[in-house]
Coordinates of C-alpha atoms and ligand atoms in Angstrom, one line a residue:
M45 CA -4.6 35.8 37.3
S46 CA -1.8 37.9 35.7
D47 CA -1.9 41.7 35.7
L48 CA -2.3 41.7 32.0
V49 CA -5.3 39.3 32.0
A50 CA -6.9 41.4 34.8
K51 CA -6.4 44.6 32.6
I52 CA -7.9 42.8 29.6
N53 CA -10.9 41.8 31.6
Q54 CA -11.4 45.4 32.9
L55 CA -11.1 46.9 29.4
K56 CA -13.5 44.3 28.0
K57 CA -16.2 45.5 30.5
S58 CA -15.6 49.2 29.9
R59 CA -15.6 48.7 26.1
H60 CA -18.6 46.4 26.1
A61 CA -16.5 43.9 24.2
V62 CA -16.5 40.2 23.5
I63 CA -13.4 38.2 22.7
L64 CA -13.9 35.5 20.1
V65 CA -11.0 33.0 19.6
H66 CA -10.3 30.4 17.0
N67 CA -9.3 26.9 18.0
Y68 CA -5.8 27.3 16.6
Q69 CA -4.8 30.3 18.8
I70 CA -2.1 30.1 21.5
P71 CA -3.2 28.7 24.9
E72 CA -3.0 32.1 26.7
V73 CA -5.3 33.7 24.2
Q74 CA -7.8 30.7 24.3
D75 CA -7.9 31.1 28.1
I76 CA -9.1 34.8 28.0
A77 CA -11.8 34.0 25.4
D78 CA -15.5 34.5 25.9
F79 CA -15.9 31.8 23.3
V80 CA -13.4 29.4 21.5
G81 CA -14.6 27.7 18.3
D82 CA -14.4 26.9 14.7
S83 CA -15.1 29.3 11.8
L84 CA -18.9 28.4 11.7
E85 CA -19.3 28.6 15.5
L86 CA -17.5 31.9 15.6
S87 CA -19.6 33.4 12.8
I88 CA -22.8 32.4 14.6
K89 CA -21.5 34.0 17.8
A90 CA -20.5 37.2 16.0
S91 CA -24.0 37.4 14.5
Q92 CA -25.7 36.9 17.8
T93 CA -23.6 39.0 20.3
E94 CA -25.0 42.1 21.8
A95 CA -21.5 43.4 22.6
E96 CA -20.5 46.7 20.9
V97 CA -16.9 45.5 20.1
I98 CA -15.8 42.1 18.9
V99 CA -12.1 41.3 19.4
F100 CA -11.4 38.6 16.9
C101 CA -8.4 36.4 17.7
G102 CA -8.0 34.5 14.5
V103 CA -7.1 35.5 10.9
H104 CA -8.3 38.4 8.7
F105 CA -11.1 36.6 6.8
M106 CA -12.7 35.6 10.1
A107 CA -12.8 39.2 11.4
E108 CA -14.0 40.4 8.0
T109 CA -16.8 37.9 8.0
A110 CA -17.8 39.1 11.5
A111 CA -17.7 42.7 10.3
I112 CA -19.9 42.0 7.3
I113 CA -22.6 40.3 9.4
S114 CA -22.5 42.7 12.3
P115 CA -22.5 46.1 10.5
G116 CA -23.2 48.1 13.6
K117 CA -20.3 46.7 15.6
K118 CA -16.6 47.5 15.8
V119 CA -14.6 44.4 14.9
L120 CA -11.0 44.4 15.9
L121 CA -8.2 42.2 14.7
P122 CA -5.3 42.5 17.2
D123 CA -2.6 41.8 14.5
T124 CA -3.4 43.0 11.0
H125 CA -0.7 40.7 9.6
A126 CA -2.7 37.7 10.5
G127 CA -3.9 36.6 7.1
C128 CA -4.7 33.3 5.4
P129 CA -2.4 32.3 2.5
M130 CA -5.2 30.1 1.1
A131 CA -7.7 33.0 1.0
D132 CA -5.1 35.0 -0.9
M133 CA -4.7 32.3 -3.6
I134 CA -7.8 33.4 -5.5
T135 CA -8.6 36.6 -7.4
V136 CA -11.9 38.1 -8.4
A137 CA -10.8 38.1 -12.1
G138 CA -10.0 34.4 -11.8
L139 CA -13.3 33.6 -10.3
R140 CA -15.2 35.7 -12.9
K141 CA -13.4 33.7 -15.6
L142 CA -14.4 30.4 -14.1
K143 CA -18.0 31.7 -13.8
A144 CA -17.9 32.7 -17.5
E145 CA -16.7 29.2 -18.4
H146 CA -19.5 27.5 -16.4
P147 CA -22.5 29.8 -16.6
A148 CA -24.9 27.2 -15.3
A149 CA -22.9 26.5 -12.1
K150 CA -23.7 27.8 -8.6
V151 CA -20.7 29.3 -6.8
I152 CA -19.8 28.2 -3.3
C153 CA -16.9 29.9 -1.6
Y154 CA -15.1 28.6 1.4
V155 CA -15.3 31.1 4.3
N156 CA -11.5 31.2 4.0
S157 CA -11.8 33.9 1.3
G158 CA -11.9 37.7 1.0
A159 CA -15.1 39.7 1.0
D160 CA -14.7 40.4 -2.7
I161 CA -14.8 36.7 -3.4
K162 CA -17.9 36.2 -1.2
A163 CA -19.6 39.1 -3.0
E164 CA -19.2 37.1 -6.3
S165 CA -20.6 33.8 -4.7
D166 CA -24.1 32.4 -4.3
I167 CA -23.4 31.0 -0.9
C168 CA -20.5 30.5 1.5
C169 CA -19.6 27.4 3.6
T170 CA -17.2 26.3 6.3
S171 CA -15.5 23.0 6.9
A172 CA -18.3 22.2 9.3
N173 CA -21.2 22.6 6.9
A174 CA -19.7 22.2 3.4
I175 CA -21.7 19.1 2.4
E176 CA -24.9 20.4 3.9
V177 CA -24.4 23.6 1.9
V178 CA -24.0 21.8 -1.4
K179 CA -27.1 19.6 -0.6
S180 CA -29.1 22.8 0.0
L181 CA -28.5 23.7 -3.7
T182 CA -31.0 21.1 -4.8
K183 CA -31.5 22.4 -8.3
A184 CA -27.8 22.9 -9.1
N185 CA -26.0 20.1 -11.0
E186 CA -22.8 22.1 -11.5
I187 CA -20.9 23.6 -8.6
I188 CA -17.9 26.0 -8.7
F189 CA -16.1 25.7 -5.4
V190 CA -13.3 28.1 -4.4
P191 CA -10.5 28.4 -3.2
D192 CA -9.7 25.1 -1.5
K193 CA -9.1 22.2 -3.9
F194 CA -8.7 19.6 -1.2
L195 CA -12.0 20.6 0.6
G196 CA -13.6 20.7 -2.8
H197 CA -12.4 17.2 -3.6
Y198 CA -13.8 16.0 -0.3
M199 CA -17.2 17.6 -1.0
A200 CA -17.2 16.1 -4.5
S201 CA -16.4 12.6 -3.2
H202 CA -19.6 12.8 -1.1
L203 CA -21.8 14.2 -3.9
P204 CA -21.0 12.2 -7.1
E205 CA -24.2 13.3 -8.7
K206 CA -22.9 16.9 -9.0
Q207 CA -20.1 18.2 -11.2
F208 CA -17.5 20.3 -9.4
F209 CA -15.2 22.9 -10.9
L210 CA -12.4 23.6 -8.3
W211 CA -10.0 26.5 -7.8
P212 CA -6.4 25.1 -7.2
G213 CA -5.9 26.7 -3.8
Y214 CA -4.9 24.9 -0.6
C215 CA -3.9 25.4 3.0
P216 CA -0.1 25.2 3.2
T217 CA -0.3 24.0 6.8
H218 CA -2.7 21.1 6.2
A219 CA -1.0 20.2 2.9
K220 CA 2.1 19.2 5.0
I221 CA 0.2 16.3 6.5
L222 CA 0.9 13.3 4.4
P223 CA -0.4 9.7 4.3
E224 CA 3.0 8.4 5.6
H225 CA 2.5 10.5 8.7
I226 CA -0.7 8.5 9.4
T227 CA 1.1 5.2 8.8
Q228 CA 3.8 6.2 11.2
A229 CA 1.5 7.5 13.9
K230 CA -0.7 4.4 13.8
A231 CA 2.5 2.2 14.2
N232 CA 3.3 4.3 17.3
H233 CA -0.2 4.3 18.7
P234 CA -2.0 1.2 17.3
Q235 CA -5.1 1.8 19.6
A236 CA -5.7 5.4 18.6
Q237 CA -8.3 6.7 16.1
V238 CA -7.2 9.1 13.4
I239 CA -9.2 12.3 12.8
V240 CA -8.3 14.8 10.1
H241 CA -9.5 18.1 8.8
P242 CA -11.0 18.3 5.3
E243 CA -8.3 20.8 4.3
C244 CA -6.0 17.8 4.2
R245 CA -4.9 16.1 0.9
P246 CA -7.3 13.4 -0.4
E247 CA -4.6 10.7 0.1
T248 CA -4.4 11.7 3.8
I249 CA -8.2 11.8 4.2
A250 CA -8.5 8.3 2.7
L251 CA -6.6 6.8 5.7
A252 CA -8.5 8.6 8.4
D253 CA -11.3 7.3 10.7
A254 CA -13.2 10.6 10.6
V255 CA -13.0 13.9 8.7
L256 CA -14.1 16.9 10.8
S257 CA -14.0 20.6 11.3
T258 CA -12.1 21.7 14.4
G259 CA -15.4 22.2 16.2
G260 CA -16.5 18.8 14.9
M261 CA -13.3 17.3 16.4
R262 CA -13.9 18.8 19.8
Q263 CA -17.4 17.2 19.8
Y264 CA -16.2 13.8 18.4
V265 CA -13.5 13.2 21.0
K266 CA -16.0 13.6 23.8
A267 CA -17.6 10.2 23.0
P268 CA -16.9 7.7 25.8
A269 CA -15.6 5.1 23.4
V270 CA -12.9 7.4 22.1
S271 CA -9.9 7.5 24.4
E272 CA -6.8 7.8 22.3
I273 CA -6.7 10.1 19.3
I274 CA -4.2 11.1 16.6
V275 CA -5.2 14.6 15.5
G276 CA -4.6 15.7 11.9
T277 CA -4.9 19.4 11.9
E278 CA -3.1 22.6 13.1
V279 CA -1.5 21.7 16.4
G280 CA -3.2 24.6 18.3
L281 CA -6.4 22.5 18.6
L282 CA -4.7 20.0 20.9
Y283 CA -4.7 22.5 23.8
S284 CA -8.5 22.6 24.0
L285 CA -8.9 18.9 23.3
Q286 CA -6.6 18.1 26.2
K287 CA -8.2 20.7 28.5
D288 CA -11.7 19.4 27.8
N289 CA -10.7 15.8 28.1
P290 CA -7.9 15.6 30.7
H291 CA -8.0 11.7 30.9
K292 CA -7.7 11.1 27.2
K293 CA -4.6 10.9 25.1
F294 CA -4.1 13.1 22.1
Y295 CA -1.2 13.0 19.6
P296 CA -0.5 15.5 16.9
L297 CA -0.4 13.8 13.5
L298 CA 2.3 16.2 12.5
E299 CA 4.0 18.5 15.1
Q300 CA 5.1 20.8 12.3
A301 CA 1.5 21.5 11.2
V302 CA 1.6 25.0 12.5
C303 CA -0.2 28.0 11.0
P304 CA 2.2 31.0 11.6
N305 CA -0.7 33.4 11.0
M306 CA -2.7 31.9 13.8
K307 CA 0.2 32.4 16.2
L308 CA 0.6 36.1 15.7
T309 CA -2.0 37.1 18.3
T310 CA -0.7 37.5 21.8
L311 CA -2.2 38.7 25.1
E312 CA -0.3 42.0 24.7
K313 CA -1.8 42.6 21.3
V314 CA -5.3 41.8 22.6
F315 CA -4.7 44.3 25.4
W316 CA -3.5 47.0 23.0
S317 CA -6.3 46.3 20.6
L318 CA -8.9 46.9 23.4
E319 CA -7.0 49.9 24.8
D320 CA -6.7 51.8 21.5
L321 CA -9.7 50.1 19.8
K322 CA -7.4 49.0 17.0
T323 CA -7.2 47.6 14.4
E324 CA -10.7 47.8 13.1
I325 CA -11.7 45.7 10.1
S326 CA -14.1 47.2 7.7
V327 CA -15.5 46.4 4.3
P328 CA -16.7 48.8 1.6
Q329 CA -20.5 49.0 1.8
K330 CA -21.3 47.6 -1.6
I331 CA -19.0 44.6 -1.3
A332 CA -20.2 44.0 2.3
D333 CA -23.9 44.0 1.2
Q334 CA -23.2 41.5 -1.6
A335 CA -21.0 39.3 0.6
R336 CA -23.5 39.3 3.5
H337 CA -26.0 37.6 1.3
A338 CA -23.7 34.6 0.7
I339 CA -22.8 34.4 4.4
M340 CA -26.4 34.8 5.7
R341 CA -27.6 32.1 3.2
M342 CA -25.0 29.8 4.7
L343 CA -26.1 30.6 8.3
A344 CA -29.7 29.9 7.3
V345 CA -28.6 26.4 6.1
S346 CA -26.8 25.7 9.4
Q347 CA -29.5 27.2 11.6
P348 CA -32.7 26.4 9.8
D349 CA -34.9 28.4 12.2
R350 CA -33.1 31.6 11.2
S351 CA -34.5 33.6 8.3
I352 CA -32.2 35.3 5.8
Ligands
13P597 P1 -12.4 25.3 11.1 O1 -11.9 25.7 12.4 O2 -13.6 26.1 10.7 O3 -12.5 23.8 10.9 O4 -11.3 25.8 10.0 C1 -10.0 25.6 10.1 C2 -9.2 26.7 9.4 O5 -8.5 26.5 8.5 C3 -9.3 28.1 9.9 O6 -8.4 28.8 9.3
SF4_598 FE1 -5.4 29.6 6.4 FE2 -4.5 27.1 6.7 FE3 -3.9 29.0 8.5 FE4 -6.4 28.1 8.3 S1 -4.6 27.0 9.0 S2 -5.7 30.3 8.5 S3 -6.6 27.7 6.1 S4 -3.3 28.9 6.3

C-alpha cells in the first residue's frame, strides 16, 4: 500500500468518512473506494450511510444529489471543476417554458441535472431505473423528460402508449459512439456481445445486444454464458469489469469515449479533500427541499420497501 493510500485510510477513520466512487473514475481512485457503483447505487449508498462525511468521487450533480438526500452530512467533491456538460445543457427558464406548453405532462428529470431542475420536476430517474420510473406514473399520458434526448428516446421507444416531450441535451462522451464503431468492433470480435449505455444515440442502441446502466453492465457480464464483451460506454468502466471477471475479454467500443470531468479526481485530491474537509457541496434549503422530493420519489420506486 502506498503512503498516500495509507494516509487516506487514516484520515477516513478520523473523519468518520466514506468514499463513494463512480464506475468511470480512474483505477487508483476506484481502488480506495468503500463502494464503486452507478448513479442509482451511489445515491442509495449516500442515503443509507452512517458516516459523517461523504467523499464523492464523481461529478458535481452526484455529490449534489448526495447532499440533498443526506442533509446532516458533509458531502465533499475533491475537484469542484468536475461537472457534467449534459447537466449544464438545460435551464430552469427553459424547463418552465416546456411545462407551460404541456401543462398536463408529468416532469421526469435525469439525475444528471442540477438541483434547481430537480426542484422543478415531479420525479427523478437514473439510467438504471428510467423505464420503471415512467411506468410508476400510471396516470400520466404525457411526459416531459429532461435533459437527455437520447435516454428520452430510449424510454419513449419502450413506452409507445405515452407521449414524450424531450429536451435536446446529450452526453458529449456517449454521442461519440456511432453505429459504424459497432460494425467495426463486431468484425474484429465476431463472438463478442455488444452492450451499450442508454445515453448513446438511437442508431447505436439499435445495433446493441443489451442496453444497460454502468451498474447493469457490471451485473450482466457476470453471467456464465457471457465471455467476450464489447463495451459501449465511458472507458473507465472497463477497469472494474476486468477486475471482477479476470478470465473474460472486454473491448472498449470506442477508446476515445472518455469523460474528461470524470478523470479530474486523483488520489492527491481525495487526500486534500479529507485533510481540509473541502470542497463541501451544499444546496440552498428551499431548492434542496423541493429537489429532495423528486429524488426520494425515485428511490421509493427503486426500493419499494422504502417510504418517502
Ligand atoms: P450510470 O453510471 O448511472 O449508468 O450513468 C452514467 C453517467 O453518465 C454518469 O455520469
Ligand atoms: Fe456527464 Fe457524460 Fe460525463 Fe456522464 S459521461 S458525467 S453524462 S458528460
